[in-house]
Coordinates of C-alpha atoms and ligand atoms in Angstrom, one line a residue:
M175 CA 116.8 118.7 97.2
S176 CA 114.6 117.7 94.3
E177 CA 115.1 113.9 93.2
N178 CA 113.2 114.1 89.8
F179 CA 114.9 111.8 87.6
F180 CA 114.4 114.2 84.9
F181 CA 117.1 116.7 86.6
L182 CA 119.8 113.9 85.8
L183 CA 118.6 113.7 82.3
Q184 CA 118.7 117.3 82.0
Y185 CA 122.3 117.7 83.2
A186 CA 123.3 115.2 80.6
F187 CA 121.5 116.9 77.5
S188 CA 123.1 120.4 78.8
R189 CA 126.7 118.9 78.4
H190 CA 125.9 117.7 74.9
P191 CA 123.4 119.9 73.6
E192 CA 124.1 119.8 69.9
R193 CA 124.7 116.0 69.9
P194 CA 122.2 114.1 68.0
A195 CA 119.7 112.2 70.4
L196 CA 117.2 110.7 68.0
L197 CA 118.3 109.6 64.5
L198 CA 115.2 108.8 62.8
E199 CA 114.4 106.7 59.8
D200 CA 113.3 109.5 57.5
G201 CA 116.8 110.8 58.0
S202 CA 115.8 113.7 60.0
E203 CA 117.3 114.0 63.7
L204 CA 116.6 115.5 67.0
C205 CA 119.6 116.7 69.1
Y206 CA 119.5 116.9 72.6
R207 CA 118.8 120.5 73.0
D208 CA 115.5 119.9 70.7
L209 CA 114.8 116.9 72.7
D210 CA 114.9 118.9 76.0
S211 CA 112.8 121.8 74.7
L212 CA 110.2 119.7 73.1
S213 CA 109.7 117.6 76.4
S214 CA 109.6 121.1 78.0
R215 CA 106.9 121.9 75.3
F216 CA 104.9 118.6 76.5
A217 CA 105.3 119.3 80.2
G218 CA 103.7 122.8 79.5
V219 CA 100.8 121.0 77.7
L220 CA 100.2 118.8 80.6
A221 CA 99.8 121.7 82.8
S222 CA 97.7 123.7 80.5
L223 CA 95.3 120.6 80.4
G224 CA 95.2 120.4 84.1
I225 CA 97.3 117.4 84.7
G226 CA 99.1 117.7 88.1
A227 CA 101.9 115.9 89.7
G228 CA 101.1 112.4 90.6
D229 CA 98.3 112.3 88.1
R230 CA 98.6 109.3 85.7
V231 CA 99.3 110.0 82.1
L232 CA 97.8 106.9 80.1
V233 CA 99.8 106.4 76.8
Q234 CA 99.2 103.8 73.9
T235 CA 101.1 105.4 70.9
D236 CA 103.1 104.4 67.9
K237 CA 106.9 104.8 68.7
S238 CA 108.1 108.4 67.5
A239 CA 110.3 111.1 68.5
Q240 CA 107.4 112.8 69.9
A241 CA 106.2 110.0 71.9
V242 CA 109.7 109.9 73.7
A243 CA 109.3 113.8 74.4
L244 CA 106.2 113.1 75.8
Y245 CA 107.5 110.6 78.4
L246 CA 110.1 113.0 79.4
G247 CA 107.5 115.6 79.5
C248 CA 105.6 113.5 82.1
L249 CA 108.9 113.1 84.1
R250 CA 109.6 116.8 84.3
H251 CA 106.1 117.4 85.2
G252 CA 105.6 115.0 88.0
A253 CA 103.2 113.2 86.1
I254 CA 103.0 109.4 86.2
Y255 CA 103.9 107.7 83.0
V256 CA 101.6 104.7 82.0
P257 CA 102.7 103.1 78.6
I258 CA 100.8 100.3 77.3
N259 CA 101.1 97.7 74.5
T260 CA 100.1 99.2 71.0
A261 CA 98.6 95.8 70.3
Y262 CA 95.9 96.0 73.0
T263 CA 92.3 96.0 72.0
E264 CA 89.6 98.3 73.2
A265 CA 88.4 96.0 75.6
E266 CA 92.2 95.7 76.9
V267 CA 92.2 99.2 77.0
A268 CA 89.2 99.6 79.0
Y269 CA 90.6 98.0 81.8
F270 CA 93.5 100.1 82.0
L271 CA 91.7 103.4 81.8
M272 CA 89.5 102.3 84.8
D273 CA 92.4 100.9 86.8
A274 CA 94.9 103.9 86.1
E275 CA 92.4 106.4 86.3
P276 CA 94.6 108.8 84.1
G277 CA 93.9 112.5 84.2
L278 CA 94.8 112.1 80.3
F279 CA 94.9 109.4 77.9
V280 CA 97.0 109.9 75.0
C281 CA 96.0 107.4 72.1
R282 CA 96.7 107.0 68.3
V283 CA 95.1 109.4 65.9
A284 CA 92.7 107.0 64.4
E285 CA 91.4 105.8 67.8
E286 CA 90.8 109.2 69.2
A287 CA 87.0 109.2 68.4
A288 CA 86.4 105.6 69.8
Y289 CA 88.5 106.1 72.8
T290 CA 87.0 109.4 73.6
G291 CA 83.7 107.6 73.8
L292 CA 85.4 104.9 75.8
A293 CA 86.3 107.2 78.2
Q294 CA 82.9 109.0 78.7
E295 CA 81.9 105.6 79.4
R296 CA 84.3 103.9 81.7
F297 CA 86.2 107.1 83.5
P298 CA 84.7 110.3 82.4
A299 CA 87.3 112.5 84.1
T300 CA 90.1 111.2 81.5
L301 CA 90.7 113.7 78.7
V302 CA 91.6 111.9 75.5
R303 CA 94.3 113.3 73.3
S304 CA 95.8 111.7 70.1
L305 CA 99.7 111.8 69.0
G306 CA 100.5 110.3 65.6
G307 CA 103.8 108.6 64.6
Q308 CA 104.5 111.7 62.3
G309 CA 104.1 114.2 64.9
D310 CA 100.5 114.7 64.3
G311 CA 97.4 114.4 66.4
S312 CA 95.2 116.8 68.8
L313 CA 97.7 116.9 71.6
M314 CA 100.4 118.5 69.0
V315 CA 97.6 121.2 68.3
D316 CA 97.5 121.8 72.1
L317 CA 101.3 122.0 72.1
D318 CA 101.5 124.4 69.1
A319 CA 99.0 126.7 70.6
L320 CA 101.3 127.1 73.9
G321 CA 102.8 130.3 74.4
A322 CA 106.4 130.9 76.0
A323 CA 104.6 131.9 79.1
D324 CA 103.1 128.5 79.3
L325 CA 106.4 126.7 79.9
T326 CA 106.9 125.2 83.2
P327 CA 109.8 124.6 85.4
V328 CA 110.8 121.0 86.3
V329 CA 108.5 119.9 89.1
P330 CA 110.4 118.7 92.3
R331 CA 109.8 115.1 93.2
S332 CA 111.5 112.7 96.0
A333 CA 113.2 109.6 95.0
A334 CA 110.1 107.6 96.5
D335 CA 107.5 109.2 94.0
V336 CA 106.2 107.3 91.4
A337 CA 107.4 108.1 87.9
A338 CA 105.7 105.3 85.9
I339 CA 103.4 102.3 86.0
L340 CA 104.2 99.5 83.8
Y341 CA 101.6 96.9 83.7
T342 CA 102.3 93.4 84.0
S343 CA 99.6 90.6 83.3
G344 CA 98.8 88.5 86.2
T345 CA 98.3 84.6 86.8
T346 CA 95.0 85.4 88.0
G347 CA 93.8 87.6 85.5
R348 CA 93.8 91.3 86.5
S349 CA 96.9 93.1 85.2
K350 CA 99.0 94.5 87.9
G351 CA 100.6 98.2 87.8
A352 CA 104.1 98.0 89.0
M353 CA 104.9 101.4 90.4
L354 CA 108.4 102.5 89.6
T355 CA 109.9 105.7 91.4
H356 CA 112.3 108.4 90.0
G357 CA 114.8 106.6 92.5
N358 CA 114.4 103.3 91.0
L359 CA 114.9 104.8 87.1
A360 CA 117.7 106.8 88.4
T361 CA 119.8 103.9 90.2
S362 CA 119.0 101.5 87.6
A363 CA 120.2 103.5 84.7
A364 CA 123.4 104.5 86.4
V365 CA 124.2 101.0 87.4
L366 CA 123.4 99.7 83.7
I367 CA 125.7 102.7 82.3
D368 CA 128.5 101.8 84.4
F369 CA 128.2 98.0 84.2
W370 CA 128.1 97.6 80.5
G371 CA 131.1 100.4 80.2
W372 CA 128.5 102.8 78.3
Q373 CA 131.3 105.0 76.4
D374 CA 131.1 108.7 75.1
D375 CA 131.1 107.4 71.6
D376 CA 128.6 104.9 71.8
V377 CA 125.7 104.8 69.2
L378 CA 122.5 102.8 70.3
L379 CA 120.5 100.8 67.6
H380 CA 117.0 101.1 69.2
A381 CA 114.4 98.6 67.4
L382 CA 112.5 97.7 70.7
P383 CA 109.0 99.2 71.4
I384 CA 108.7 101.7 74.1
F385 CA 105.9 100.7 76.2
H386 CA 108.0 98.3 78.2
V387 CA 111.0 98.4 80.6
H388 CA 113.2 97.0 78.1
G389 CA 113.1 99.6 75.2
L390 CA 111.8 102.5 77.3
F391 CA 114.1 102.4 80.3
V392 CA 116.9 100.0 79.7
A393 CA 117.8 101.2 76.4
L394 CA 116.8 104.7 76.2
H395 CA 118.0 105.5 79.8
C396 CA 121.4 104.4 79.0
A397 CA 121.6 106.6 75.8
M398 CA 119.8 109.8 77.3
L399 CA 121.8 109.7 80.6
T400 CA 125.1 109.8 78.6
A401 CA 123.6 111.9 75.9
T402 CA 124.8 109.5 73.1
P403 CA 122.9 109.0 70.0
V404 CA 120.1 106.8 69.4
I405 CA 119.3 105.2 66.1
F406 CA 115.6 105.0 66.5
L407 CA 113.9 102.7 64.5
R408 CA 109.9 102.7 64.2
G409 CA 110.0 98.8 65.2
F410 CA 112.1 95.5 64.5
D411 CA 112.7 95.1 60.7
A412 CA 115.6 92.8 60.0
G413 CA 116.7 94.8 56.8
A414 CA 116.4 98.1 58.4
V415 CA 118.5 96.9 61.3
I416 CA 121.0 95.3 59.0
E417 CA 121.2 98.8 57.3
A418 CA 121.8 100.4 60.5
L419 CA 124.3 98.2 62.1
P420 CA 127.6 99.7 60.4
R421 CA 126.6 103.1 62.2
A422 CA 125.8 101.6 65.9
T423 CA 128.1 100.3 68.7
V424 CA 125.3 98.8 70.9
M425 CA 122.3 96.8 70.2
M426 CA 119.6 95.7 73.0
G427 CA 117.0 93.0 71.7
V428 CA 114.7 90.1 72.4
P429 CA 116.0 86.7 71.2
T430 CA 113.8 87.1 68.1
F431 CA 115.8 89.9 66.9
Y432 CA 119.0 87.7 67.0
T433 CA 117.0 84.7 65.4
R434 CA 115.9 87.0 62.7
L435 CA 119.1 88.4 61.9
L436 CA 120.6 85.0 61.8
A437 CA 118.3 84.3 58.8
R438 CA 120.0 87.2 56.9
S439 CA 122.9 86.5 54.8
E440 CA 124.1 89.8 55.0
L441 CA 124.9 89.2 58.6
D442 CA 128.6 88.8 59.0
R443 CA 131.8 90.3 60.9
S444 CA 132.4 92.8 58.5
L445 CA 128.8 94.1 59.1
C446 CA 129.4 94.2 62.7
A447 CA 132.8 95.4 62.8
G448 CA 131.9 98.7 64.5
M449 CA 129.6 97.1 67.2
R450 CA 130.8 97.0 70.8
L451 CA 128.0 95.0 72.7
F452 CA 125.1 93.0 71.6
I453 CA 122.8 92.6 74.7
S454 CA 119.7 90.3 75.2
G455 CA 116.7 90.1 77.3
S456 CA 113.2 89.6 78.0
A457 CA 113.1 86.0 77.1
P458 CA 115.6 83.0 77.4
L459 CA 118.3 83.2 74.7
T460 CA 119.1 79.7 73.5
G461 CA 122.6 78.4 73.6
Q462 CA 122.3 77.4 69.6
T463 CA 121.6 81.3 68.9
F464 CA 124.4 82.5 71.4
E465 CA 126.6 80.2 69.3
A466 CA 125.2 80.9 65.9
W467 CA 125.8 84.6 66.7
E468 CA 129.2 84.2 67.8
H469 CA 130.3 82.3 64.8
R470 CA 128.9 84.6 62.4
T471 CA 129.7 88.0 64.0
G472 CA 132.6 87.0 66.4
H473 CA 130.5 88.6 69.0
R474 CA 129.1 86.9 72.3
I475 CA 125.8 88.5 73.2
L476 CA 125.5 89.3 76.8
E477 CA 122.3 88.1 78.3
R478 CA 120.9 89.9 81.4
Y479 CA 117.9 89.2 83.5
G480 CA 115.0 91.6 84.8
M481 CA 111.3 92.3 85.0
S482 CA 108.9 95.1 85.0
E483 CA 108.6 95.0 88.9
T484 CA 112.6 95.3 89.2
M485 CA 114.3 96.6 86.0
M486 CA 117.6 94.9 85.7
N487 CA 118.6 92.1 88.3
T488 CA 121.5 90.3 86.8
S489 CA 123.9 90.5 83.7
N490 CA 126.5 88.5 82.3
P491 CA 129.7 90.5 82.4
L492 CA 131.1 93.1 79.9
V493 CA 134.7 91.7 80.9
G494 CA 135.1 88.1 81.6
E495 CA 133.3 85.0 80.4
R496 CA 129.4 85.4 79.2
V497 CA 128.1 82.0 79.6
A498 CA 125.2 80.7 77.4
G499 CA 122.0 79.8 79.2
T500 CA 123.0 82.0 82.1
V501 CA 121.8 85.2 83.0
G502 CA 125.2 86.3 85.0
F503 CA 125.5 88.0 88.0
P504 CA 123.4 90.2 90.4
L505 CA 124.0 93.6 89.5
P506 CA 125.8 96.0 91.8
G507 CA 123.2 97.0 94.5
V508 CA 121.0 94.3 94.0
S509 CA 120.7 91.6 96.7
L510 CA 119.6 88.5 95.1
R511 CA 118.7 84.8 96.8
I512 CA 117.5 81.7 95.6
A513 CA 115.0 80.8 97.8
D514 CA 112.5 77.8 99.0
E515 CA 109.1 78.5 99.7
T516 CA 109.8 80.2 103.2
G517 CA 112.3 82.7 102.0
A518 CA 115.3 80.7 103.1
T519 CA 118.3 80.6 100.8
V520 CA 118.8 77.2 99.2
P521 CA 122.5 75.9 98.9
A522 CA 124.4 76.7 95.5
G523 CA 123.1 74.3 92.9
E524 CA 119.7 73.8 94.0
V525 CA 116.5 75.1 92.6
G526 CA 114.7 77.6 94.0
V527 CA 113.0 81.0 93.3
I528 CA 114.8 84.3 92.8
E529 CA 114.0 86.8 95.2
V530 CA 115.5 90.4 95.2
R531 CA 115.8 93.5 97.2
G532 CA 117.5 96.6 96.3
P533 CA 117.0 100.3 94.9
N534 CA 116.0 98.8 91.5
V535 CA 112.6 97.3 93.1
F536 CA 109.5 98.8 92.6
C537 CA 107.5 100.3 95.4
G538 CA 104.3 98.2 94.9
Y539 CA 101.2 97.3 92.8
W540 CA 99.0 100.6 92.0
Q541 CA 96.2 100.2 94.4
M542 CA 96.7 96.5 95.2
P543 CA 98.2 96.8 98.9
E544 CA 97.2 93.1 99.6
K545 CA 98.8 91.7 96.2
T546 CA 101.8 94.0 97.1
A547 CA 102.3 92.4 100.6
Q548 CA 101.8 89.0 99.1
E549 CA 104.8 89.0 96.9
F550 CA 107.2 90.7 99.4
R551 CA 108.9 89.1 102.3
P552 CA 109.0 90.7 105.6
D553 CA 112.7 91.6 105.1
G554 CA 111.9 93.6 101.9
F555 CA 112.8 90.9 99.3
F556 CA 110.5 90.7 96.6
I557 CA 109.5 87.1 95.0
T558 CA 109.9 87.1 91.4
G559 CA 108.4 83.6 90.7
D560 CA 111.1 82.7 88.3
Q561 CA 113.1 79.5 89.1
A562 CA 116.7 79.2 89.2
V563 CA 120.1 78.0 90.3
M564 CA 123.0 79.7 91.3
D565 CA 126.3 78.1 90.9
A566 CA 129.3 78.4 93.7
V567 CA 130.5 81.4 92.3
G568 CA 127.4 83.4 92.0
R569 CA 126.2 83.1 88.5
V570 CA 122.2 82.6 88.0
S571 CA 120.8 80.3 85.4
I572 CA 116.9 80.4 85.0
V573 CA 115.6 76.9 85.1
G574 CA 111.6 77.4 84.9
R575 CA 108.9 79.8 85.7
E576 CA 106.5 79.2 88.8
K577 CA 103.5 80.9 87.1
D578 CA 103.1 79.0 83.9
M579 CA 103.8 82.2 82.0
I580 CA 104.4 82.0 78.3
I581 CA 107.0 84.4 76.9
S582 CA 106.5 85.0 73.2
G583 CA 108.8 87.1 71.3
G584 CA 109.4 89.1 74.5
Y585 CA 106.1 89.4 75.5
N586 CA 104.7 87.9 78.6
V587 CA 101.4 85.9 78.1
Y588 CA 99.2 84.6 80.7
P589 CA 97.2 81.1 80.0
K590 CA 94.7 82.0 82.4
E591 CA 93.4 85.1 80.5
I592 CA 93.0 83.0 77.3
E593 CA 91.7 79.9 78.9
S594 CA 88.9 81.8 80.5
L595 CA 87.8 83.1 77.1
I596 CA 88.1 80.0 75.4
D597 CA 86.1 78.0 78.2
G598 CA 83.4 80.8 77.4
M599 CA 83.0 79.4 73.9
P600 CA 80.0 77.2 73.5
Q601 CA 81.9 74.9 71.0
V602 CA 84.3 74.4 74.0
I603 CA 84.0 72.2 77.4
E604 CA 87.3 73.1 78.7
S605 CA 90.9 74.3 77.5
A606 CA 94.4 74.4 78.5
V607 CA 97.0 77.0 77.2
I608 CA 100.4 76.4 76.9
G609 CA 103.6 77.7 75.5
V610 CA 105.8 75.4 73.4
P611 CA 109.2 75.9 71.3
H612 CA 108.6 78.2 68.5
P613 CA 111.3 79.3 65.6
D614 CA 110.7 82.6 65.6
F615 CA 108.9 83.5 69.1
G616 CA 110.8 81.3 71.3
E617 CA 107.7 80.1 72.7
G618 CA 104.3 79.9 70.7
V619 CA 101.0 80.2 72.3
V620 CA 99.1 76.8 71.8
A621 CA 95.4 76.1 72.9
V622 CA 94.7 72.6 74.0
V623 CA 90.8 72.1 73.7
V624 CA 88.2 69.4 74.4
P625 CA 85.4 70.2 72.1
A626 CA 81.8 69.8 73.1
G627 CA 80.9 68.4 70.0
E628 CA 82.9 68.3 66.3
A629 CA 86.7 69.8 66.5
V630 CA 87.1 73.2 67.0
D631 CA 90.0 75.0 64.6
M632 CA 91.9 77.9 65.2
A633 CA 90.2 80.2 63.2
E634 CA 87.0 79.7 65.2
V635 CA 88.9 80.2 68.5
N636 CA 90.7 83.2 67.1
T637 CA 87.5 84.8 66.2
A638 CA 86.1 84.0 69.5
L639 CA 89.2 86.0 71.0
A640 CA 89.2 88.9 68.2
G641 CA 88.8 92.2 69.6
V642 CA 89.0 91.1 73.2
L643 CA 92.7 90.0 73.3
A644 CA 95.6 91.7 71.7
R645 CA 96.8 89.0 68.5
F646 CA 100.1 88.2 70.1
K647 CA 98.1 86.6 72.9
Q648 CA 96.0 84.5 70.4
P649 CA 97.0 80.9 70.0
K650 CA 99.3 80.0 66.8
A651 CA 98.0 76.4 66.8
V652 CA 94.9 74.5 68.2
I653 CA 94.9 70.7 69.2
N654 CA 91.8 68.9 70.0
L655 CA 91.8 66.2 72.7
P656 CA 88.9 64.0 74.0
S657 CA 89.9 65.1 77.5
L658 CA 93.1 67.0 79.2
P659 CA 95.5 64.9 81.1
R660 CA 95.1 65.2 84.9
N661 CA 97.0 64.2 88.0
A662 CA 95.4 62.3 91.1
M663 CA 94.5 65.7 92.5
G664 CA 92.8 66.6 89.2
K665 CA 95.1 69.0 88.2
V666 CA 95.7 69.6 84.5
Q667 CA 99.2 68.2 83.4
K668 CA 100.5 71.3 81.6
N669 CA 104.0 69.6 81.7
Q670 CA 102.7 66.3 79.9
L671 CA 100.8 68.6 77.5
R672 CA 104.2 70.8 76.7
A673 CA 106.5 67.8 76.2
D674 CA 103.5 66.0 73.9
Y675 CA 103.5 69.2 71.4
A676 CA 107.2 70.3 72.0
G677 CA 107.6 69.5 68.4
L678 CA 104.7 71.1 67.0
F679 CA 106.2 74.5 65.6
A680 CA 109.6 72.7 64.6
E681 CA 107.5 70.3 62.4
A682 CA 105.3 73.0 60.9
S683 CA 108.4 75.1 60.0
S684 CA 110.4 72.3 58.5
T685 CA 107.5 71.3 56.1
Ligands
LIG86 C1 103.9 90.1 66.9 N1 103.2 89.2 66.8 C2 103.3 88.3 67.8 C3 104.4 89.0 68.5 N2 104.6 90.1 68.0 N3 102.9 87.1 68.1 C4 103.6 86.4 69.2 N4 104.3 87.0 70.2 C5 104.9 88.2 69.5 N5 106.0 88.6 70.5 C6 102.3 88.8 65.7 C7 101.4 89.9 65.5 O1 100.1 89.7 66.5 C8 100.9 89.8 64.2 O2 100.0 88.8 64.0 C9 102.5 89.3 63.2 O3 102.9 88.9 64.6 C10 103.1 90.5 62.8 O4 103.1 91.6 63.7 P1 104.3 92.6 63.9 O5 103.7 93.6 64.6 O6 104.6 93.1 62.4 O7 105.1 91.7 64.4 P2 106.7 91.9 64.4 O8 107.3 93.7 64.3 O9 107.3 90.9 63.6 O10 107.2 92.0 66.0 C11 107.7 90.9 66.5 C12 108.7 91.4 67.3 C13 108.1 91.9 68.6 C14 109.7 92.4 66.8 C15 109.5 90.1 68.2 O11 106.8 91.3 69.2 C16 108.8 92.9 69.5 O12 109.5 93.8 69.2 N6 109.1 92.2 71.0 C17 109.8 92.6 71.8 C18 108.8 92.9 73.1 C19 109.7 93.8 74.4 O13 110.2 94.5 74.1 N7 109.5 93.0 75.5 C20 110.1 93.6 76.6 C21 109.1 93.2 77.7 P3 99.1 88.5 62.7 O14 99.8 88.8 61.4 O15 98.8 87.1 62.8 O16 98.1 89.4 63.0 S1 109.9 92.5 79.0 C22 110.7 93.5 79.7 O17 110.8 94.7 79.4 C23 111.6 92.9 81.0 C24 111.7 94.1 82.0 C25 112.8 92.6 80.5 O18 113.6 92.0 81.3 O19 113.3 93.2 79.3

């Protein structure tokens, strides 16, 4: 029996072929029959380009109906879908190209020539094609040239076969590709549909990017596996979301979505009258935002917790108390413990690291067996690195992150990657990159530098990083200090820096 996740999707599509699948911003729509048939054509293109089951398809494209169909085409063809952030620069893309060793790289139209050259230089076995936001690009030319005979059946896969690789940045520099299986995708989606009470008349408002677990899997799978419509926005624009809210019943977003919407005077109870559920994840939702949202709309945002390696681990309940500042209870099927450094469970109320095991947990890092082994316990629990407490009834609250990671607007940013580049600047002796509270992004990236001579400003730093690091990783402030605070062991005291500059953006925004 094939356990290709696409079979489940196809079954759902076949029950409601006429139902709108994607409602697009230009007023056009694609029904589930159209989406099924477009995905079949993309699978046919993959076959015609010589891509086989298990081959990687690296994708850096804008959000579009065609991009969704390409993802589905990869699933049905058994190819491994590898989406990457559209903000990544050529230097960052080069790494993914060499690491994923894709058979095909689908990029944006404007970058096709440059990326063809890059592939030839770094991994010549990769074919490069483009896909534009308007359904343009060389991949569409291939698709239009397909004959009916070129369409292929859904390729059988087992639940353990890898369906997608999602790159997560690492503390030590190299990004790791988390391999998610067809079984991971299927079980996670089924649990969420049930736990969040997905209804046959739900309409999902989708403004997230589709290169992360949140927008691609959590949001789209809930809708597609129930063949319910998705209002598919190109990205997050508060005005467009306000306009779409009366037509929707569910929205998933990062906290920045909620704070930006709260800044709009149109947001009120009547605008959200048809809404059933607001879900937040990818970054901590503050109690202040939770309360302000309830006050304005009458809705208590449901916060949940997950990561690329595990998809969703915990959720506040659909029915029952949603408590601000907590991420709720372990989802059905997820074994979760708060553990000490040996993996032993700590008593309720004590801080430890979240470890999880279950059918949602990935099968390892792509081509990194040692790293994979380090992050799993012998009993199969994955060590998330997130610090949390569990109360007596099993409710989990995240209290910190072990790995000094910054979460900016729902994107994870790793200081080490930025520090190593800033340290390479001749004007800088050393640096420490931290995240401090930011009114829009939750946390803002700040570089604290020890200059070699004159003070170094943000423009200088960001010029040095330009073209190397995606813009969202670049510091939003630069602080000059004569030396970095260190403890007796010589370790930089980032906690002290975070405390010293906690008000940096708050001050900036109130002036
Ligand atoms: C954009 N910019 C940012 C960010 N996004 N800066 C810091 N942090 C960010 N997240 C900067 C750009 O570099 C640019 O800078 C300026 O903001 C405008 O860019 P634009 O693309 O127009 O930004 P935006 O549309 O306002 O985007 C903000 C956003 C977006 C809507 C919050 O970042 C977003 O959609 N975030 C969602 C991320 C997400 O889906 N995360 C899930 C991953 P300049 O003007 O200086 O050039 S985590 C996950 O999947 C796990 C499993 C989970 O649990 O969910």
